[in-house]
JSON list of C-alpha atoms in Angstrom, two decimals:
[
{"chain": "A", "resi": 35, "resn": "UNK", "atom": "CA", "xyz": [-2.89, -5.16, -9.71]},
{"chain": "A", "resi": 36, "resn": "UNK", "atom": "CA", "xyz": [0.13, -5.32, -12.16]},
{"chain": "A", "resi": 37, "resn": "UNK", "atom": "CA", "xyz": [2.50, -1.86, -11.52]},
{"chain": "A", "resi": 38, "resn": "UNK", "atom": "CA", "xyz": [4.38, -0.48, -14.74]},
{"chain": "A", "resi": 39, "resn": "UNK", "atom": "CA", "xyz": [6.35, 2.38, -14.73]},
{"chain": "A", "resi": 40, "resn": "UNK", "atom": "CA", "xyz": [4.97, 5.14, -16.54]},
{"chain": "A", "resi": 41, "resn": "UNK", "atom": "CA", "xyz": [8.25, 6.72, -17.14]},
{"chain": "A", "resi": 42, "resn": "UNK", "atom": "CA", "xyz": [9.00, 7.25, -21.14]},
{"chain": "A", "resi": 43, "resn": "UNK", "atom": "CA", "xyz": [12.00, 4.33, -21.73]},
{"chain": "A", "resi": 44, "resn": "UNK", "atom": "CA", "xyz": [11.35, 2.63, -18.35]},
{"chain": "A", "resi": 45, "resn": "UNK", "atom": "CA", "xyz": [10.70, -1.32, -18.77]},
{"chain": "A", "resi": 46, "resn": "UNK", "atom": "CA", "xyz": [10.14, -1.75, -14.77]},
{"chain": "A", "resi": 47, "resn": "UNK", "atom": "CA", "xyz": [7.05, -4.03, -14.37]},
{"chain": "A", "resi": 48, "resn": "UNK", "atom": "CA", "xyz": [6.33, -4.78, -18.00]},
{"chain": "A", "resi": 49, "resn": "UNK", "atom": "CA", "xyz": [6.63, -8.13, -19.33]},
{"chain": "A", "resi": 50, "resn": "UNK", "atom": "CA", "xyz": [7.30, -11.22, -17.24]},
{"chain": "A", "resi": 51, "resn": "UNK", "atom": "CA", "xyz": [10.34, -9.78, -15.39]},
{"chain": "A", "resi": 52, "resn": "UNK", "atom": "CA", "xyz": [9.91, -9.58, -11.80]},
{"chain": "A", "resi": 53, "resn": "UNK", "atom": "CA", "xyz": [10.85, -5.94, -10.68]},
{"chain": "A", "resi": 54, "resn": "UNK", "atom": "CA", "xyz": [13.39, -5.62, -7.83]},
{"chain": "A", "resi": 55, "resn": "UNK", "atom": "CA", "xyz": [12.44, -1.68, -7.74]},
{"chain": "A", "resi": 56, "resn": "UNK", "atom": "CA", "xyz": [10.05, -0.56, -5.30]},
{"chain": "A", "resi": 57, "resn": "UNK", "atom": "CA", "xyz": [7.48, 1.45, -7.26]},
{"chain": "A", "resi": 58, "resn": "UNK", "atom": "CA", "xyz": [5.65, 4.64, -6.16]},
{"chain": "A", "resi": 59, "resn": "UNK", "atom": "CA", "xyz": [1.92, 5.77, -6.78]},
{"chain": "A", "resi": 60, "resn": "UNK", "atom": "CA", "xyz": [1.47, 9.57, -7.99]},
{"chain": "A", "resi": 61, "resn": "UNK", "atom": "CA", "xyz": [-0.14, 11.49, -5.34]},
{"chain": "A", "resi": 62, "resn": "UNK", "atom": "CA", "xyz": [-3.68, 11.85, -5.14]},
{"chain": "A", "resi": 63, "resn": "UNK", "atom": "CA", "xyz": [-3.24, 15.62, -4.21]},
{"chain": "A", "resi": 64, "resn": "UNK", "atom": "CA", "xyz": [-3.29, 17.65, -7.68]},
{"chain": "A", "resi": 65, "resn": "UNK", "atom": "CA", "xyz": [-0.44, 20.07, -6.23]},
{"chain": "A", "resi": 66, "resn": "UNK", "atom": "CA", "xyz": [1.60, 17.42, -5.82]},
{"chain": "A", "resi": 67, "resn": "UNK", "atom": "CA", "xyz": [0.90, 15.28, -8.68]},
{"chain": "A", "resi": 68, "resn": "UNK", "atom": "CA", "xyz": [1.37, 18.13, -11.01]},
{"chain": "A", "resi": 69, "resn": "UNK", "atom": "CA", "xyz": [5.29, 18.79, -10.11]},
{"chain": "A", "resi": 70, "resn": "UNK", "atom": "CA", "xyz": [5.62, 15.01, -10.61]},
{"chain": "A", "resi": 71, "resn": "UNK", "atom": "CA", "xyz": [3.99, 15.63, -14.02]},
{"chain": "A", "resi": 72, "resn": "UNK", "atom": "CA", "xyz": [6.51, 18.22, -15.05]},
{"chain": "A", "resi": 73, "resn": "UNK", "atom": "CA", "xyz": [9.80, 15.58, -14.12]},
{"chain": "A", "resi": 74, "resn": "UNK", "atom": "CA", "xyz": [7.90, 13.08, -16.70]},
{"chain": "A", "resi": 75, "resn": "UNK", "atom": "CA", "xyz": [8.60, 14.19, -20.30]},
{"chain": "A", "resi": 76, "resn": "UNK", "atom": "CA", "xyz": [5.75, 12.44, -21.85]},
{"chain": "A", "resi": 77, "resn": "UNK", "atom": "CA", "xyz": [3.84, 14.63, -24.89]},
{"chain": "A", "resi": 78, "resn": "UNK", "atom": "CA", "xyz": [0.36, 14.20, -24.22]},
{"chain": "A", "resi": 79, "resn": "UNK", "atom": "CA", "xyz": [0.31, 12.27, -21.14]},
{"chain": "A", "resi": 80, "resn": "UNK", "atom": "CA", "xyz": [-1.64, 13.16, -17.83]},
{"chain": "A", "resi": 81, "resn": "UNK", "atom": "CA", "xyz": [-0.56, 11.76, -14.89]},
{"chain": "A", "resi": 82, "resn": "UNK", "atom": "CA", "xyz": [-3.23, 10.17, -12.88]},
{"chain": "A", "resi": 83, "resn": "UNK", "atom": "CA", "xyz": [-3.52, 9.44, -9.09]},
{"chain": "A", "resi": 84, "resn": "UNK", "atom": "CA", "xyz": [-2.74, 5.57, -8.85]},
{"chain": "A", "resi": 85, "resn": "UNK", "atom": "CA", "xyz": [-0.53, 5.66, -11.61]},
{"chain": "A", "resi": 86, "resn": "UNK", "atom": "CA", "xyz": [3.37, 4.50, -10.70]},
{"chain": "A", "resi": 87, "resn": "UNK", "atom": "CA", "xyz": [7.02, 5.45, -10.87]},
{"chain": "A", "resi": 88, "resn": "UNK", "atom": "CA", "xyz": [9.62, 3.24, -9.79]},
{"chain": "A", "resi": 89, "resn": "UNK", "atom": "CA", "xyz": [12.48, 3.98, -7.27]},
{"chain": "A", "resi": 90, "resn": "UNK", "atom": "CA", "xyz": [15.09, 4.53, -10.14]},
{"chain": "A", "resi": 91, "resn": "UNK", "atom": "CA", "xyz": [13.46, 8.26, -10.76]},
{"chain": "A", "resi": 92, "resn": "UNK", "atom": "CA", "xyz": [13.95, 9.18, -7.26]},
{"chain": "A", "resi": 93, "resn": "UNK", "atom": "CA", "xyz": [16.85, 10.18, -5.42]},
{"chain": "A", "resi": 94, "resn": "UNK", "atom": "CA", "xyz": [18.07, 7.63, -3.02]},
{"chain": "A", "resi": 95, "resn": "UNK", "atom": "CA", "xyz": [17.97, 9.59, -0.08]},
{"chain": "A", "resi": 96, "resn": "UNK", "atom": "CA", "xyz": [14.16, 10.70, -0.73]},
{"chain": "A", "resi": 97, "resn": "UNK", "atom": "CA", "xyz": [13.20, 6.84, -0.18]},
{"chain": "A", "resi": 98, "resn": "UNK", "atom": "CA", "xyz": [12.53, 6.02, 3.61]},
{"chain": "A", "resi": 99, "resn": "UNK", "atom": "CA", "xyz": [13.76, 2.13, 4.12]},
{"chain": "A", "resi": 100, "resn": "UNK", "atom": "CA", "xyz": [13.14, 0.68, 6.96]},
{"chain": "A", "resi": 101, "resn": "UNK", "atom": "CA", "xyz": [11.86, -2.73, 7.93]},
{"chain": "A", "resi": 102, "resn": "UNK", "atom": "CA", "xyz": [8.48, -1.03, 9.45]},
{"chain": "A", "resi": 103, "resn": "UNK", "atom": "CA", "xyz": [7.44, 2.15, 8.53]},
{"chain": "A", "resi": 104, "resn": "UNK", "atom": "CA", "xyz": [3.91, 3.97, 9.74]},
{"chain": "A", "resi": 105, "resn": "UNK", "atom": "CA", "xyz": [1.72, 5.98, 7.22]},
{"chain": "A", "resi": 106, "resn": "UNK", "atom": "CA", "xyz": [0.04, 9.07, 7.76]},
{"chain": "A", "resi": 107, "resn": "UNK", "atom": "CA", "xyz": [-2.57, 7.31, 9.54]},
{"chain": "A", "resi": 108, "resn": "UNK", "atom": "CA", "xyz": [-0.32, 5.39, 11.92]},
{"chain": "A", "resi": 109, "resn": "UNK", "atom": "CA", "xyz": [-1.01, 2.13, 9.96]},
{"chain": "A", "resi": 110, "resn": "UNK", "atom": "CA", "xyz": [2.09, -0.15, 9.46]},
{"chain": "A", "resi": 111, "resn": "UNK", "atom": "CA", "xyz": [3.66, -0.90, 6.14]},
{"chain": "A", "resi": 112, "resn": "UNK", "atom": "CA", "xyz": [6.41, -2.71, 5.28]},
{"chain": "A", "resi": 113, "resn": "UNK", "atom": "CA", "xyz": [7.54, -1.07, 1.91]},
{"chain": "A", "resi": 114, "resn": "UNK", "atom": "CA", "xyz": [9.51, 1.93, 1.24]},
{"chain": "A", "resi": 115, "resn": "UNK", "atom": "CA", "xyz": [7.91, 5.20, 1.87]},
{"chain": "A", "resi": 116, "resn": "UNK", "atom": "CA", "xyz": [8.67, 8.85, 0.05]},
{"chain": "A", "resi": 117, "resn": "UNK", "atom": "CA", "xyz": [9.09, 11.38, 1.96]},
{"chain": "A", "resi": 118, "resn": "UNK", "atom": "CA", "xyz": [5.94, 13.62, 1.98]},
{"chain": "A", "resi": 119, "resn": "UNK", "atom": "CA", "xyz": [7.98, 16.43, 0.08]},
{"chain": "A", "resi": 120, "resn": "UNK", "atom": "CA", "xyz": [9.45, 14.12, -2.58]},
{"chain": "A", "resi": 121, "resn": "UNK", "atom": "CA", "xyz": [9.09, 14.36, -6.28]},
{"chain": "A", "resi": 122, "resn": "UNK", "atom": "CA", "xyz": [10.77, 12.49, -9.07]},
{"chain": "A", "resi": 123, "resn": "UNK", "atom": "CA", "xyz": [13.85, 13.77, -10.73]},
{"chain": "A", "resi": 124, "resn": "UNK", "atom": "CA", "xyz": [14.11, 14.77, -14.30]},
{"chain": "A", "resi": 125, "resn": "UNK", "atom": "CA", "xyz": [13.46, 11.34, -16.43]},
{"chain": "A", "resi": 126, "resn": "UNK", "atom": "CA", "xyz": [16.01, 11.05, -19.06]},
{"chain": "A", "resi": 127, "resn": "UNK", "atom": "CA", "xyz": [13.73, 9.34, -21.99]},
{"chain": "A", "resi": 128, "resn": "UNK", "atom": "CA", "xyz": [16.41, 7.28, -23.51]},
{"chain": "A", "resi": 129, "resn": "UNK", "atom": "CA", "xyz": [17.02, 5.10, -20.54]},
{"chain": "A", "resi": 130, "resn": "UNK", "atom": "CA", "xyz": [13.98, 5.98, -18.19]},
{"chain": "A", "resi": 131, "resn": "UNK", "atom": "CA", "xyz": [16.46, 6.35, -15.29]},
{"chain": "A", "resi": 132, "resn": "UNK", "atom": "CA", "xyz": [18.47, 8.91, -13.48]},
{"chain": "A", "resi": 133, "resn": "UNK", "atom": "CA", "xyz": [21.71, 10.82, -13.91]},
{"chain": "A", "resi": 134, "resn": "UNK", "atom": "CA", "xyz": [24.25, 8.91, -11.51]},
{"chain": "A", "resi": 135, "resn": "UNK", "atom": "CA", "xyz": [22.58, 5.87, -11.40]},
{"chain": "A", "resi": 136, "resn": "UNK", "atom": "CA", "xyz": [24.93, 3.28, -9.65]},
{"chain": "A", "resi": 137, "resn": "UNK", "atom": "CA", "xyz": [22.46, 0.17, -9.48]},
{"chain": "A", "resi": 138, "resn": "UNK", "atom": "CA", "xyz": [23.00, -2.71, -12.11]},
{"chain": "A", "resi": 139, "resn": "UNK", "atom": "CA", "xyz": [19.93, -2.94, -14.45]}
]
């Protein structure tokens, strides 16, 4: 399934360009998802479980990067994971990125 970042102004995952960023699914828990929703300044938009934000909208220290990780059920996963209490930082609509971003685009 194609993944496209839902942050306004962000183009990660759209078109034929292969993204070099990781994507994180919105939480299934409605309370956590509402915190994510609050960080996404889109009018008439409801964030649904399964929609994604790319790593550009999280603080680097909130992303756990190891070769092998275990999810909450003990399953080994190879993708980066977010700390369970992490929520996106405020998204800038003009660039779709966070302030102080250092990665080349």
